[in-house]
mmCIF file of C-alpha atoms in Angstrom:
data_model
loop_
_atom_site.group_PDB
_atom_site.id
_atom_site.type_symbol
_atom_site.label_atom_id
_atom_site.label_comp_id
_atom_site.label_asym_id
_atom_site.label_seq_id
_atom_site.Cartn_x
_atom_site.Cartn_y
_atom_site.Cartn_z
ATOM 1 C CA MET G 1436 -143.952 8.474 84.369
ATOM 2 C CA LYS G 1437 -143.737 7.091 80.861
ATOM 3 C CA ILE G 1438 -142.736 3.554 79.893
ATOM 4 C CA ILE G 1439 -142.146 1.882 76.546
ATOM 5 C CA LYS G 1440 -144.207 -1.213 75.762
ATOM 6 C CA LYS G 1441 -144.127 -3.534 72.770
ATOM 7 C CA VAL G 1442 -147.389 -3.781 70.836
ATOM 8 C CA ALA G 1443 -148.092 -6.601 68.356
ATOM 9 C CA VAL G 1444 -149.113 -5.647 64.826
ATOM 10 C CA LYS G 1445 -151.444 -8.071 63.028
ATOM 11 C CA LYS G 1446 -152.752 -8.016 59.479
ATOM 12 C CA ILE G 1447 -156.110 -9.274 58.336
ATOM 13 C CA VAL G 1448 -155.579 -11.349 55.199
ATOM 14 C CA THR G 1449 -157.384 -10.044 52.106
ATOM 15 C CA ASP G 1450 -156.934 -10.792 48.411
ATOM 16 C CA GLN G 1451 -154.907 -7.603 48.109
ATOM 17 C CA SER G 1452 -152.626 -8.384 51.071
ATOM 18 C CA LYS G 1453 -152.153 -11.965 49.853
ATOM 19 C CA GLU G 1454 -151.023 -10.720 46.459
ATOM 20 C CA GLN G 1455 -148.728 -8.166 48.085
ATOM 21 C CA LEU G 1456 -147.128 -10.856 50.271
ATOM 22 C CA ARG G 1457 -146.802 -13.201 47.290
ATOM 23 C CA GLU G 1458 -144.939 -10.515 45.325
ATOM 24 C CA GLU G 1459 -142.734 -9.737 48.334
ATOM 25 C CA TYR G 1460 -141.790 -13.394 48.838
ATOM 26 C CA GLN G 1461 -141.137 -13.958 45.127
ATOM 27 C CA PHE G 1462 -138.936 -10.863 45.013
ATOM 28 C CA LYS G 1463 -136.939 -12.054 48.033
ATOM 29 C CA ILE G 1464 -136.467 -15.458 46.376
ATOM 30 C CA PHE G 1465 -135.284 -13.700 43.213
ATOM 31 C CA GLN G 1466 -132.832 -11.552 45.199
ATOM 32 C CA LEU G 1467 -131.432 -14.565 47.041
ATOM 33 C CA GLU G 1468 -131.004 -16.499 43.788
ATOM 34 C CA GLN G 1469 -129.133 -13.526 42.319
ATOM 35 C CA GLU G 1470 -126.893 -13.444 45.401
ATOM 36 C CA CYS G 1471 -126.171 -17.157 44.943
ATOM 37 C CA GLU G 1472 -125.116 -16.578 41.341
ATOM 38 C CA GLN G 1473 -122.913 -13.655 42.392
ATOM 39 C CA LEU G 1474 -121.306 -15.748 45.142
ATOM 40 C CA LYS G 1475 -120.547 -18.559 42.684
ATOM 41 C CA PHE G 1476 -118.908 -16.046 40.355
ATOM 42 C CA GLU G 1477 -116.862 -14.538 43.197
ATOM 43 C CA GLN G 1478 -115.821 -18.006 44.346
ATOM 44 C CA LYS G 1479 -114.480 -18.940 40.914
ATOM 45 C CA LYS G 1480 -112.650 -15.640 40.673
ATOM 46 C CA LEU G 1481 -110.988 -16.074 44.076
ATOM 47 C CA GLU G 1482 -110.113 -19.713 43.424
ATOM 48 C CA GLN G 1483 -108.292 -18.730 40.237
ATOM 49 C CA ARG G 1484 -106.282 -16.069 42.086
ATOM 50 C CA SER G 1485 -105.420 -18.245 45.096
ATOM 51 C CA ALA G 1486 -105.073 -21.817 43.937
ATOM 52 C CA ASN G 1487 -103.340 -22.852 47.175
ATOM 53 C CA LYS G 1488 -106.314 -21.750 49.347
ATOM 54 C CA LYS G 1489 -108.960 -23.327 47.160
ATOM 55 C CA ALA G 1490 -110.381 -25.579 49.917
ATOM 56 C CA ASP G 1491 -110.727 -22.698 52.399
ATOM 57 C CA ILE G 1492 -112.434 -20.517 49.826
ATOM 58 C CA ALA G 1493 -114.802 -23.324 48.814
ATOM 59 C CA ALA G 1494 -115.766 -23.980 52.447
ATOM 60 C CA LYS G 1495 -116.559 -20.327 53.135
ATOM 61 C CA PHE G 1496 -118.613 -19.929 49.987
ATOM 62 C CA LYS G 1497 -120.398 -23.231 50.565
ATOM 63 C CA LYS G 1498 -121.563 -21.956 53.960
ATOM 64 C CA GLU G 1499 -122.828 -18.675 52.473
ATOM 65 C CA LEU G 1500 -124.598 -20.467 49.618
ATOM 66 C CA SER G 1501 -126.193 -22.912 52.038
ATOM 67 C CA ASN G 1502 -127.462 -20.057 54.180
ATOM 68 C CA ARG G 1503 -129.080 -18.352 51.190
ATOM 69 C CA LYS G 1504 -130.592 -21.606 49.926
ATOM 70 C CA ASP G 1505 -132.144 -22.143 53.359
ATOM 71 C CA HIS G 1506 -133.695 -18.682 53.102
ATOM 72 C CA ILE G 1507 -134.980 -19.479 49.609
ATOM 73 C CA ASN G 1508 -136.615 -22.678 50.913
ATOM 74 C CA TRP G 1509 -138.141 -20.715 53.800
ATOM 75 C CA TYR G 1510 -139.731 -18.209 51.413
ATOM 76 C CA LYS G 1511 -140.974 -21.018 49.164
ATOM 77 C CA TYR G 1512 -142.591 -22.602 52.220
ATOM 78 C CA LYS G 1513 -144.169 -19.254 53.116
ATOM 79 C CA LEU G 1514 -145.572 -19.037 49.555
ATOM 80 C CA GLU G 1515 -147.126 -22.492 49.938
ATOM 81 C CA GLN G 1516 -148.647 -21.511 53.281
ATOM 82 C CA LEU G 1517 -149.943 -18.276 51.787
ATOM 83 C CA ASP G 1518 -151.920 -20.244 49.199
ATOM 84 C CA ILE G 1519 -153.798 -22.174 51.903
ATOM 85 C CA LEU G 1520 -154.274 -19.192 54.226
ATOM 86 C CA PRO G 1521 -157.985 -18.284 54.371
ATOM 87 C CA ILE G 1522 -159.185 -14.757 53.652
ATOM 88 C CA GLY G 1523 -160.069 -12.926 56.878
ATOM 89 C CA SER G 1524 -157.506 -14.672 59.081
ATOM 90 C CA GLU G 1525 -154.964 -12.683 61.080
ATOM 91 C CA ILE G 1526 -151.208 -12.968 60.642
ATOM 92 C CA ASN G 1527 -148.467 -11.438 62.767
ATOM 93 C CA ASP G 1528 -146.672 -8.538 61.130
ATOM 94 C CA GLY G 1529 -144.118 -7.667 63.792
ATOM 95 C CA GLU G 1530 -144.108 -5.327 66.739
ATOM 96 C CA VAL G 1531 -143.925 -1.613 67.425
ATOM 97 C CA GLU G 1532 -143.050 0.238 70.586
ATOM 98 C CA ALA G 1533 -145.613 2.452 72.301
ATOM 99 C CA VAL G 1534 -145.043 5.061 74.992
ATOM 100 C CA ILE G 1535 -147.524 4.634 77.867
ATOM 101 C CA ASP G 1536 -148.178 7.071 80.720
ATOM 102 C CA ILE G 1537 -148.388 5.410 84.105
ATOM 103 C CA GLU G 1538 -149.403 6.864 87.420
ATOM 104 C CA GLU G 1539 -149.773 5.667 90.976
ATOM 105 C CA GLY G 1540 -152.973 3.756 91.538
ATOM 106 C CA MET G 1541 -153.158 2.281 87.994
ATOM 107 C CA ASN G 1542 -153.791 -1.435 87.596
ATOM 108 C CA TRP G 1543 -150.482 -3.034 86.549
ATOM 109 C CA ASP G 1544 -152.174 -6.139 85.111
ATOM 110 C CA ASP G 1545 -154.142 -3.943 82.689
ATOM 111 C CA LEU G 1546 -150.921 -2.254 81.568
ATOM 112 C CA THR G 1547 -149.010 -5.486 81.006
ATOM 113 C CA GLU G 1548 -151.840 -7.151 79.095
ATOM 114 C CA GLN G 1549 -150.833 -7.865 75.497
ATOM 115 C CA LYS G 1550 -151.988 -5.043 73.232
ATOM 116 C CA SER G 1551 -152.315 -5.275 69.467
ATOM 117 C CA ILE G 1552 -152.981 -3.191 66.387
ATOM 118 C CA ILE G 1553 -155.124 -4.813 63.680
ATOM 119 C CA ILE G 1554 -154.519 -3.655 60.085
ATOM 120 C CA LYS G 1555 -156.612 -4.401 57.009
ATOM 121 C CA ASP G 1556 -155.346 -3.303 53.577
ATOM 122 C CA GLY G 1557 -153.014 -0.735 55.095
ATOM 123 C CA MET G 1558 -155.645 0.868 57.344
ATOM 124 C CA ILE G 1559 -155.775 0.515 61.122
ATOM 125 C CA LYS G 1560 -159.034 -1.257 61.920
ATOM 126 C CA LYS G 1561 -158.713 -1.862 65.643
ATOM 127 C CA ILE G 1562 -156.447 -1.104 68.597
ATOM 128 C CA THR G 1563 -156.847 -3.429 71.571
#
């Protein structure tokens, strides 16, 4: 029988991976700031069309802007943490699903033990 099991993916922090993450976070901040500007523009446009629903429109857009600003602050925090993260440490990079063959007589505890894939600069270094 085959089962599907989640396997953790971890990255070893190097200068190259730090720079890659920094660029990724800065790009996400840039995208979110652009979305905020676009939302403000859309809000003004809708408020001019529907003057009687101005409060409803403002409330909806305020919620969306607040959500994006929270994301911006989160990525700024991640940038700060990235600066203090030591080279050689491991960070979580999500999960993947693996198909595992099981048979009668196998040790279930060994199968359910948390497995992980360690990656360094895009190359798989270790599978545990």
